[in-house]
mmCIF file of C-alpha atoms and ligand atoms in Angstrom:
data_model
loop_
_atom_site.group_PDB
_atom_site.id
_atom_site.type_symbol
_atom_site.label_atom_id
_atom_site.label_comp_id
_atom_site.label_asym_id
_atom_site.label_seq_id
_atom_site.Cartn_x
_atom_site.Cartn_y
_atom_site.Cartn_z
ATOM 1 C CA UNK A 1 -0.423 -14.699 9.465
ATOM 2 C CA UNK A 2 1.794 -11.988 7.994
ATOM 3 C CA UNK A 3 1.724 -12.203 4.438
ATOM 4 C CA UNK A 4 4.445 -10.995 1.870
ATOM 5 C CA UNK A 5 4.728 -10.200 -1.781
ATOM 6 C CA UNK A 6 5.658 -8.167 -5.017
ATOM 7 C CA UNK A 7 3.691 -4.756 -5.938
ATOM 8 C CA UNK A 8 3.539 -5.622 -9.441
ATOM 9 C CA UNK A 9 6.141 -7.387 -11.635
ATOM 10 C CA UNK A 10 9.686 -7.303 -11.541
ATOM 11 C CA UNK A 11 12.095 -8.357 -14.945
ATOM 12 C CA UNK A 12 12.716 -11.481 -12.689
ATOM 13 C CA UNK A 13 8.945 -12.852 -13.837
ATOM 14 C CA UNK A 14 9.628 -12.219 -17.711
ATOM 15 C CA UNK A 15 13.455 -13.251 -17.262
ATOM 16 C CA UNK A 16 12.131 -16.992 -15.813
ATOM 17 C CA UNK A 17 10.492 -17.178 -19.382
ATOM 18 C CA UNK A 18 6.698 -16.065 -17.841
ATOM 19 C CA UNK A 19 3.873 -14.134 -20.131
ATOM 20 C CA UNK A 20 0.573 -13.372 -18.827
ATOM 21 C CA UNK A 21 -0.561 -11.636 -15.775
ATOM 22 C CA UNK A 22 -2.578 -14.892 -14.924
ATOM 23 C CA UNK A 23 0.592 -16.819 -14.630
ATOM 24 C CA UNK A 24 1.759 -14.510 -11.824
ATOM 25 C CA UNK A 25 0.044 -16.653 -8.633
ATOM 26 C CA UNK A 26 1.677 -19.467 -9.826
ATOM 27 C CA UNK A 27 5.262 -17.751 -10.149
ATOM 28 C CA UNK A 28 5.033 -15.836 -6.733
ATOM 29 C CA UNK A 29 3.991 -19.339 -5.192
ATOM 30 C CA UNK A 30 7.101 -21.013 -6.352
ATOM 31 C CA UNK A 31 9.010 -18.180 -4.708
ATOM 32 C CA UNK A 32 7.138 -18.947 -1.297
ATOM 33 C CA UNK A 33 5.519 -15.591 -1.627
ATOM 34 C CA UNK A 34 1.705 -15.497 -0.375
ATOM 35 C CA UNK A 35 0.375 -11.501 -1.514
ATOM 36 C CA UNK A 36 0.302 -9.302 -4.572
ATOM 37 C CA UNK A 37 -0.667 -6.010 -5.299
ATOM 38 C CA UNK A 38 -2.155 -5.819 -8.526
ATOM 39 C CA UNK A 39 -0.884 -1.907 -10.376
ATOM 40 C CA UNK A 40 -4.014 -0.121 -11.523
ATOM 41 C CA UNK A 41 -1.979 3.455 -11.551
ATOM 42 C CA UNK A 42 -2.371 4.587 -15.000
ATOM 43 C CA UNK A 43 -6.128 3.556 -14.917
ATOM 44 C CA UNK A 44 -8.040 0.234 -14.007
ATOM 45 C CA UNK A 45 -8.020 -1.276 -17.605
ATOM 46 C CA UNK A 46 -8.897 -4.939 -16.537
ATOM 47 C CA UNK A 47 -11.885 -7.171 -18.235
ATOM 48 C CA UNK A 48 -14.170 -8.686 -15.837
ATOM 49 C CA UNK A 49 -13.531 -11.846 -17.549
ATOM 50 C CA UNK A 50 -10.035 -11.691 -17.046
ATOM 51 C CA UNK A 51 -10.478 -10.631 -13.889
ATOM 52 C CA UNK A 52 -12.084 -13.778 -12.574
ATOM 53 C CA UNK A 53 -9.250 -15.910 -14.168
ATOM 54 C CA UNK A 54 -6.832 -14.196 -11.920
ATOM 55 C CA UNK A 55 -8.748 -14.432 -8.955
ATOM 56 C CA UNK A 56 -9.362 -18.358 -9.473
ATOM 57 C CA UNK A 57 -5.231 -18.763 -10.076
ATOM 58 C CA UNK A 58 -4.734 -16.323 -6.965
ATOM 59 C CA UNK A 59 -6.920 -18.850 -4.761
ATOM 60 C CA UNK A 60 -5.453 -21.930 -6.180
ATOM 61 C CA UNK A 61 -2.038 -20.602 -5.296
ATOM 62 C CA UNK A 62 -2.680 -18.956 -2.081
ATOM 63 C CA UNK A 63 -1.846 -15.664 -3.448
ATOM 64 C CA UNK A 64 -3.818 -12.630 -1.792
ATOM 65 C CA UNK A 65 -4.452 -9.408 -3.872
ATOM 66 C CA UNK A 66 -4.373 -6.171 -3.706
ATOM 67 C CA UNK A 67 -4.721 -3.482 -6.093
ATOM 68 C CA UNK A 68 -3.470 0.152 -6.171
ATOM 69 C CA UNK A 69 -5.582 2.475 -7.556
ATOM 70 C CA UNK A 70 -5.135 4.778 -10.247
ATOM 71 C CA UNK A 71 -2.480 7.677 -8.759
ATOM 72 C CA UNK A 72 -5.060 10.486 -10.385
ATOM 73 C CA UNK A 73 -7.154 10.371 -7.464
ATOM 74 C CA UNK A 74 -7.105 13.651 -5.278
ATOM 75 C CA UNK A 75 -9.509 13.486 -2.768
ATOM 76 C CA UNK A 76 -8.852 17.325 -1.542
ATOM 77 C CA UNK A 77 -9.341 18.673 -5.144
ATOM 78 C CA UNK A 78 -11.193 22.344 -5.102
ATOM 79 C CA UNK A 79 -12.153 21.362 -8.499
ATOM 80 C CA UNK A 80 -15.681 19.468 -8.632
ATOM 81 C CA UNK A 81 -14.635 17.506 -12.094
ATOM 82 C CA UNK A 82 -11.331 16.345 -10.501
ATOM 83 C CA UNK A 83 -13.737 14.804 -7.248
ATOM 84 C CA UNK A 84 -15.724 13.304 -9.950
ATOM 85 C CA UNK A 85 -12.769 11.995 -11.680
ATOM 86 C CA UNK A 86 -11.436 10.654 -8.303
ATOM 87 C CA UNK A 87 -14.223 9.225 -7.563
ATOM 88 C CA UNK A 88 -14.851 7.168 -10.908
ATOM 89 C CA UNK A 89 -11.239 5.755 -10.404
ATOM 90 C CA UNK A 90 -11.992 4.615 -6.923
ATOM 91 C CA UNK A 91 -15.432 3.023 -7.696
ATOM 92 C CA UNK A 92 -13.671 1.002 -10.534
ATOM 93 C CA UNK A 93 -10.840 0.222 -8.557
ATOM 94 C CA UNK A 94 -13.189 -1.279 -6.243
ATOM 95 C CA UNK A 95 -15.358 -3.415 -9.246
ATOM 96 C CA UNK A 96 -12.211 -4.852 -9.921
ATOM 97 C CA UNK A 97 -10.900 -5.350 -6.695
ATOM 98 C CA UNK A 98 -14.879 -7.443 -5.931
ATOM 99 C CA UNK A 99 -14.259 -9.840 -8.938
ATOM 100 C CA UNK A 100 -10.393 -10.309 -8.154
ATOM 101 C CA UNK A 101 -11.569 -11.268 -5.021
ATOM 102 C CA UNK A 102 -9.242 -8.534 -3.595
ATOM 103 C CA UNK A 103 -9.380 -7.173 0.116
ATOM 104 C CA UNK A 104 -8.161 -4.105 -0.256
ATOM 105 C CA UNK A 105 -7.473 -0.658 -3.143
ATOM 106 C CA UNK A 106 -4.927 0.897 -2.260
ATOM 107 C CA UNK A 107 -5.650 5.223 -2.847
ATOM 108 C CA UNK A 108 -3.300 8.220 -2.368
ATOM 109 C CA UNK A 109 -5.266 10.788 -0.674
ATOM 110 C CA UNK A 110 -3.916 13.592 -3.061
ATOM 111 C CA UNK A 111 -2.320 16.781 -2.779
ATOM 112 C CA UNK A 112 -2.293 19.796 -0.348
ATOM 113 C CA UNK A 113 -3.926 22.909 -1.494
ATOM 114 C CA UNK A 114 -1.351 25.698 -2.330
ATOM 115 C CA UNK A 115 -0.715 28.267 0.050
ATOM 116 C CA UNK A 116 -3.715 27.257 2.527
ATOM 117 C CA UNK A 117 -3.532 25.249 6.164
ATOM 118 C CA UNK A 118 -2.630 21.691 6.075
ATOM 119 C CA UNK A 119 -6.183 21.063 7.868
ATOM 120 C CA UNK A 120 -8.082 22.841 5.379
ATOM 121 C CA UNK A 121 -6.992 20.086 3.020
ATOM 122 C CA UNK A 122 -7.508 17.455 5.287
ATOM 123 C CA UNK A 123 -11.446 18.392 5.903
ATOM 124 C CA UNK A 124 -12.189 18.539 2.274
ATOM 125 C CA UNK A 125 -10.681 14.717 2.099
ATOM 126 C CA UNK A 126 -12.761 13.834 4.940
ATOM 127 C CA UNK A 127 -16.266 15.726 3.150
ATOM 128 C CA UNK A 128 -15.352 13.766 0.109
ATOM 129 C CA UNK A 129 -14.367 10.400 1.830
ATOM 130 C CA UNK A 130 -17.838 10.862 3.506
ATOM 131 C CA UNK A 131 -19.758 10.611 0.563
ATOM 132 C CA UNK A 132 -17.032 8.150 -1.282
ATOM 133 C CA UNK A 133 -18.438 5.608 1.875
ATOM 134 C CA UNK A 134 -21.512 6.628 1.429
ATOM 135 C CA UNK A 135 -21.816 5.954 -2.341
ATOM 136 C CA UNK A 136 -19.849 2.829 -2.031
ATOM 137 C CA UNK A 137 -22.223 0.940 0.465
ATOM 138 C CA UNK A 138 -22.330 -2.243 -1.862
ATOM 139 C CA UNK A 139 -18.355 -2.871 -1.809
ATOM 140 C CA UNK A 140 -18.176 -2.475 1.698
ATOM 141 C CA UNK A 141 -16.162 -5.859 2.487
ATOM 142 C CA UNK A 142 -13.349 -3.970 0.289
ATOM 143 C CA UNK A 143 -11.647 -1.856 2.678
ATOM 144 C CA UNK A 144 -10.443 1.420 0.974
ATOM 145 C CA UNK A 145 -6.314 1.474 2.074
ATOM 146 C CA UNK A 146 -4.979 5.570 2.013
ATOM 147 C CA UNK A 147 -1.454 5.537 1.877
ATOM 148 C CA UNK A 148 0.709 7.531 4.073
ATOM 149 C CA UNK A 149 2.460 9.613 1.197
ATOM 150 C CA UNK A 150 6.457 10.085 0.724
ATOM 151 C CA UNK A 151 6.583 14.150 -0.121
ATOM 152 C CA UNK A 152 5.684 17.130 1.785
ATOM 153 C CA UNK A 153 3.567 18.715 -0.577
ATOM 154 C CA UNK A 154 1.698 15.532 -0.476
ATOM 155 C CA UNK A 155 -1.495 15.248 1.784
ATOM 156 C CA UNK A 156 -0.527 11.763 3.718
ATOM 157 C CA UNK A 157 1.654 12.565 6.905
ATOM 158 C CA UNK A 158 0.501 9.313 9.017
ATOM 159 C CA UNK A 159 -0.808 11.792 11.447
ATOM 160 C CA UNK A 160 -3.625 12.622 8.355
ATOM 161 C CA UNK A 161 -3.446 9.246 7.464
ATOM 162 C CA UNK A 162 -4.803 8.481 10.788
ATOM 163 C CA UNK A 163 -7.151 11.105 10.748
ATOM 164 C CA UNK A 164 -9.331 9.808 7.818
ATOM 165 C CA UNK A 165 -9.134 6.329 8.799
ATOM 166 C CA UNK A 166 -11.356 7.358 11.978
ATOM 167 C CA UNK A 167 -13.916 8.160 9.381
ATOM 168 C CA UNK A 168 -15.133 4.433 9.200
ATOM 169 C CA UNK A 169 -13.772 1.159 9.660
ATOM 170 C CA UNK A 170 -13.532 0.462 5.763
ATOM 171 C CA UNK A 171 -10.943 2.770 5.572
ATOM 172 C CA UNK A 172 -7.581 1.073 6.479
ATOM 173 C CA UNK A 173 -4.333 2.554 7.002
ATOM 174 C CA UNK A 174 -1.388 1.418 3.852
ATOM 175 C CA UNK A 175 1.725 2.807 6.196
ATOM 176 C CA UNK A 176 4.546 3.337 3.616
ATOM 177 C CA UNK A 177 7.552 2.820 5.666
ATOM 178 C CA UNK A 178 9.862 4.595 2.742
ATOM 179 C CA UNK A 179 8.028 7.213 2.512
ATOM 180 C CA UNK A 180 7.478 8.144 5.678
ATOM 181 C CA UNK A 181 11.004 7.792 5.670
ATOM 182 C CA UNK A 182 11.630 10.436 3.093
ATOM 183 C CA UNK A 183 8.984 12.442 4.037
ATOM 184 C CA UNK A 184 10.397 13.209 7.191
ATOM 185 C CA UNK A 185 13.640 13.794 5.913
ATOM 186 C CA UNK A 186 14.960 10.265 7.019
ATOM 187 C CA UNK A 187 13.304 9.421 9.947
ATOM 188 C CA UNK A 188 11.086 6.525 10.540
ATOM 189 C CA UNK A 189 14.614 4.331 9.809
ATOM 190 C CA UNK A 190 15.417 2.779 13.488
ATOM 191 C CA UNK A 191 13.371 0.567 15.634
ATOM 192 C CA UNK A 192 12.073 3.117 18.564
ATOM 193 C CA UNK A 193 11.067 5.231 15.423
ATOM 194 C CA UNK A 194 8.894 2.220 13.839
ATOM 195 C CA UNK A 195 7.799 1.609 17.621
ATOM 196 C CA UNK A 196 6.888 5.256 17.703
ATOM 197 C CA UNK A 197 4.445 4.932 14.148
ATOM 198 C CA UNK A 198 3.113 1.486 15.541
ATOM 199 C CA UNK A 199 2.098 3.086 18.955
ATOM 200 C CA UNK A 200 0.477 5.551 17.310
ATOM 201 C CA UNK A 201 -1.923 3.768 15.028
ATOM 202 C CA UNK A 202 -2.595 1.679 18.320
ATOM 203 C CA UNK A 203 -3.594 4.940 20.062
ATOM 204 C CA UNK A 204 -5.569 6.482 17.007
ATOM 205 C CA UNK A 205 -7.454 3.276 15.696
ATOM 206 C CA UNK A 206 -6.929 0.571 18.314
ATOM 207 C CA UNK A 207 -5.232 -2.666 18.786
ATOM 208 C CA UNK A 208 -7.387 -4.699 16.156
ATOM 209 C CA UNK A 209 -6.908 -1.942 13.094
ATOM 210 C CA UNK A 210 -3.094 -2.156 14.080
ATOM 211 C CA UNK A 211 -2.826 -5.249 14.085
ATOM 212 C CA UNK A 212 -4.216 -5.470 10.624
ATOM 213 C CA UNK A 213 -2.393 -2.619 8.779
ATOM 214 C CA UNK A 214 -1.488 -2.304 5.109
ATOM 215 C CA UNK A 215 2.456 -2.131 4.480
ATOM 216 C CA UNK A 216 4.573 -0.735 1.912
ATOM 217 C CA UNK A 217 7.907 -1.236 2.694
ATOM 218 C CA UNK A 218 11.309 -0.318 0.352
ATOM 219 C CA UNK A 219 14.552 1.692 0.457
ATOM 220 C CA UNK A 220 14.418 5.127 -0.625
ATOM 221 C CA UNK A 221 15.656 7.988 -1.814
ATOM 222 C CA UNK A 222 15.176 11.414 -0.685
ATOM 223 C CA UNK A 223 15.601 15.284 -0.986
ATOM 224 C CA UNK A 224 14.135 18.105 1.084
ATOM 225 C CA UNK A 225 10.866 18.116 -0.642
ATOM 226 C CA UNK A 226 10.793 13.827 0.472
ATOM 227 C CA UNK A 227 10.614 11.263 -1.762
ATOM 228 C CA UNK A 228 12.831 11.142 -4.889
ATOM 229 C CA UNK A 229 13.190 7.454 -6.319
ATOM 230 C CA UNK A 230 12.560 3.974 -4.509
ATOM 231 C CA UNK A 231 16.127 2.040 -4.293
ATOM 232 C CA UNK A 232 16.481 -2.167 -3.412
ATOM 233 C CA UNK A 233 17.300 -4.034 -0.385
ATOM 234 C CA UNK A 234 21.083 -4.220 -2.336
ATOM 235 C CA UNK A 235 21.861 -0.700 -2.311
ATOM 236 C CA UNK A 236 22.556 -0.288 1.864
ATOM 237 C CA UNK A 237 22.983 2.881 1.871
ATOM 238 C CA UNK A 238 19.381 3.666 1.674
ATOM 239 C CA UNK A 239 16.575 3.034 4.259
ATOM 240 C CA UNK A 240 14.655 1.946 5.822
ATOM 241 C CA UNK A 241 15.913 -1.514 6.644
ATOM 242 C CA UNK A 242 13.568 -4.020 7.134
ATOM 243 C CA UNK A 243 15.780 -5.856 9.494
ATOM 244 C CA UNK A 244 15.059 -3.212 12.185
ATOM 245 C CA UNK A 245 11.530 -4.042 11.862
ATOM 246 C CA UNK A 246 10.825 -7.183 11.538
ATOM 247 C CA UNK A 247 10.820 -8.063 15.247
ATOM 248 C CA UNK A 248 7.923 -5.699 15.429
ATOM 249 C CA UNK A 249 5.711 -7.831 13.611
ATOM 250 C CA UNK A 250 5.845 -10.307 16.687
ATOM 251 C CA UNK A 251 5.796 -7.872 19.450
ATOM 252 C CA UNK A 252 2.750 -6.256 17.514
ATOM 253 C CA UNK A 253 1.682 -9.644 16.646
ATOM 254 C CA UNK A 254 0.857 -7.894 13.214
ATOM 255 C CA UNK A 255 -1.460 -9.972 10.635
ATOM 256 C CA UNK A 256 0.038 -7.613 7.480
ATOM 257 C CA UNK A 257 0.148 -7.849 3.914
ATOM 258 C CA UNK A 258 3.507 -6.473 3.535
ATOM 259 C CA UNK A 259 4.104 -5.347 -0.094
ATOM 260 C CA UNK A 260 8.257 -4.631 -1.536
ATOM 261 C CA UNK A 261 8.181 -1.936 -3.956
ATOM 262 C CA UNK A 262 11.604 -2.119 -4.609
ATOM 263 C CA UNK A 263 12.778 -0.679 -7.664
ATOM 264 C CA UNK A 264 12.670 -3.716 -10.344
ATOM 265 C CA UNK A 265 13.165 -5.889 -7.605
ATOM 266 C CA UNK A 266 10.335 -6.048 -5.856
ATOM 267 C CA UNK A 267 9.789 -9.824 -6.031
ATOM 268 C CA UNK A 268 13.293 -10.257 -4.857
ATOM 269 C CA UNK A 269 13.042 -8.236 -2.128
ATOM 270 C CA UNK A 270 9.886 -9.288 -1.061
ATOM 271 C CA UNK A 271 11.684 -12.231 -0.554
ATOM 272 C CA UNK A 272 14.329 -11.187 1.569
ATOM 273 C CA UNK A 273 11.820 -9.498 3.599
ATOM 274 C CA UNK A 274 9.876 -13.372 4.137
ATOM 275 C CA UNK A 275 13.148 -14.823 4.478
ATOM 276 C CA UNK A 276 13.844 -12.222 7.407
ATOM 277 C CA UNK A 277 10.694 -12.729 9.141
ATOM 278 C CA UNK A 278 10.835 -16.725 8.789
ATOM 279 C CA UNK A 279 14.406 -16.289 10.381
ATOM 280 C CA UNK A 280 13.161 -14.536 13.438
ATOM 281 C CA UNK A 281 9.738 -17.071 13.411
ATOM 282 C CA UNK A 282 9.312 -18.298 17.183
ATOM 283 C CA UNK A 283 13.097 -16.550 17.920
ATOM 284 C CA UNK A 284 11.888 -13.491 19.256
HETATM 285 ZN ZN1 ZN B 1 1.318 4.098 -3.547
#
């Protein structure tokens, strides 16, 4: 079952006359939308007590959550009080996750050290995902989700992505199709190029960790350095188009959580995307 919804709230929720966070399950159910990812990026701020209230409203609508972690983390930091930082973020992220009854955190895996190799960056993320794992053992039906990132500068090509996900199998890869997009200076925005990233993770990770991938998918914007602002379904001249790959899901016979970031429409578009899929449902 592929499963779509909002990452966070969009004015649509507050428009329609609804408060409190708890009320969202019950708002995204009415709009036949089955996932949400819960926006810890400033810092994971939540109560236990009110996290327990959202996972009991998330169950009793059929809503399944996500949350994405605090956007501080930096798992390649040189700096031994940044790792300590990063990991305090991704240890709470994954408290709150446990009593939202939430399957995965979703973590960017930080930025590339200045003027050294790519790879040097990417073994200090593995070192430190190593001991992340280790420290972690008790949350271990929480999969940690690391993001393929939209700028250059950014540690997250999906070839790293990939790369620390062979680490352990409670690491899962979130593939953000926009910013791979705008990463690669508009790639990634036609169906043998989503065939290409698909393939890939099949080769890396196998058929059962593709199947199950994270998604991120929205329009964006981009400049040299990659991603510059994330645009909505409405504005066509921006990609990727979700059109293009939602006859992948079948072929793949994909069991995602696919997640709209659109800007302030991100239920609406999270929408289209369902109504999309349900449109090609036993056609293809
Ligand atoms: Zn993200």
């Amino acid at each position: 079952m592929v499963r779509f919804g909002p990452a966070g709230n969009s004015s649509l929720f507050y428009d329609e006359g609804f408060k409190s966070s708890l009320e969202i399950p019950k708002f995204l159910k009415e709009k036949g939308l089955t996932a949400y990812e819960y926006q810890c990026g400033r810092g994971v701020r939540v109560k236990e007590d009110f996290c327990l209230q959202l996972k009991e409203a998330s169950e009793e609508n059929d809503i399944l959550l996500s949350i994405h972690s605090p956007y501080f983390i930096n798992l390649a930091s040189e700096d031994k009080e940044k790792l300590e930082k990063s990991f305090n973020h991704i240890e709470k992220s994954l408290w709150a996750a446990e009593k939202m009854g939430a399957k995965v955190i979703v973590v960017h895996p930080g930025s590339i050290i200045k003027g050294k190799p790519r790879t040097e960056s990417l073994d200090r993320a593995k070192s430190f995902l190593e001991e992340v794992l280790d420290k972690t053992k008790n949350y271990k039906d929480i999969k940690i989700g690391l993001e393929t990132m939209g700028k250059v500068n950014q540690l997250g090509s999906l070839d790293e992505v990939l790369s620390l996900c062979l680490l352990s199998n409670r690491l899962k890869p979130v593939i953000d199709f926009g910013h791979l997009h705008a990463r690669d200076g508009g790639l990634f925005n036609k169906k043998e190029e989503f065939i290409r990233v698909l393939e890939k993770i099949g080769e890396v990770l196998g058929e059962e960790r593709l199947r199950d991938i994270h998604i991120h998918f929205s329009p964006i914007e981009y400049t040299q350095g990659g991603e510059k602002k994330h645009r909505t379904f409405d504005e066509r001249e921006f990609g990727p188009r979700f059109e293009d790959f939602a006859p992948l899901i079948f072929k793949y016979n994909l069991s995602s959580v696919i997640i709209s970031e659109s800007q302030d429409k991100q239920t609406e578009d999270a929408i289209l995307m369902k109504d999309i899929y349900n449109s090609l449902k036993g056609g293809v």
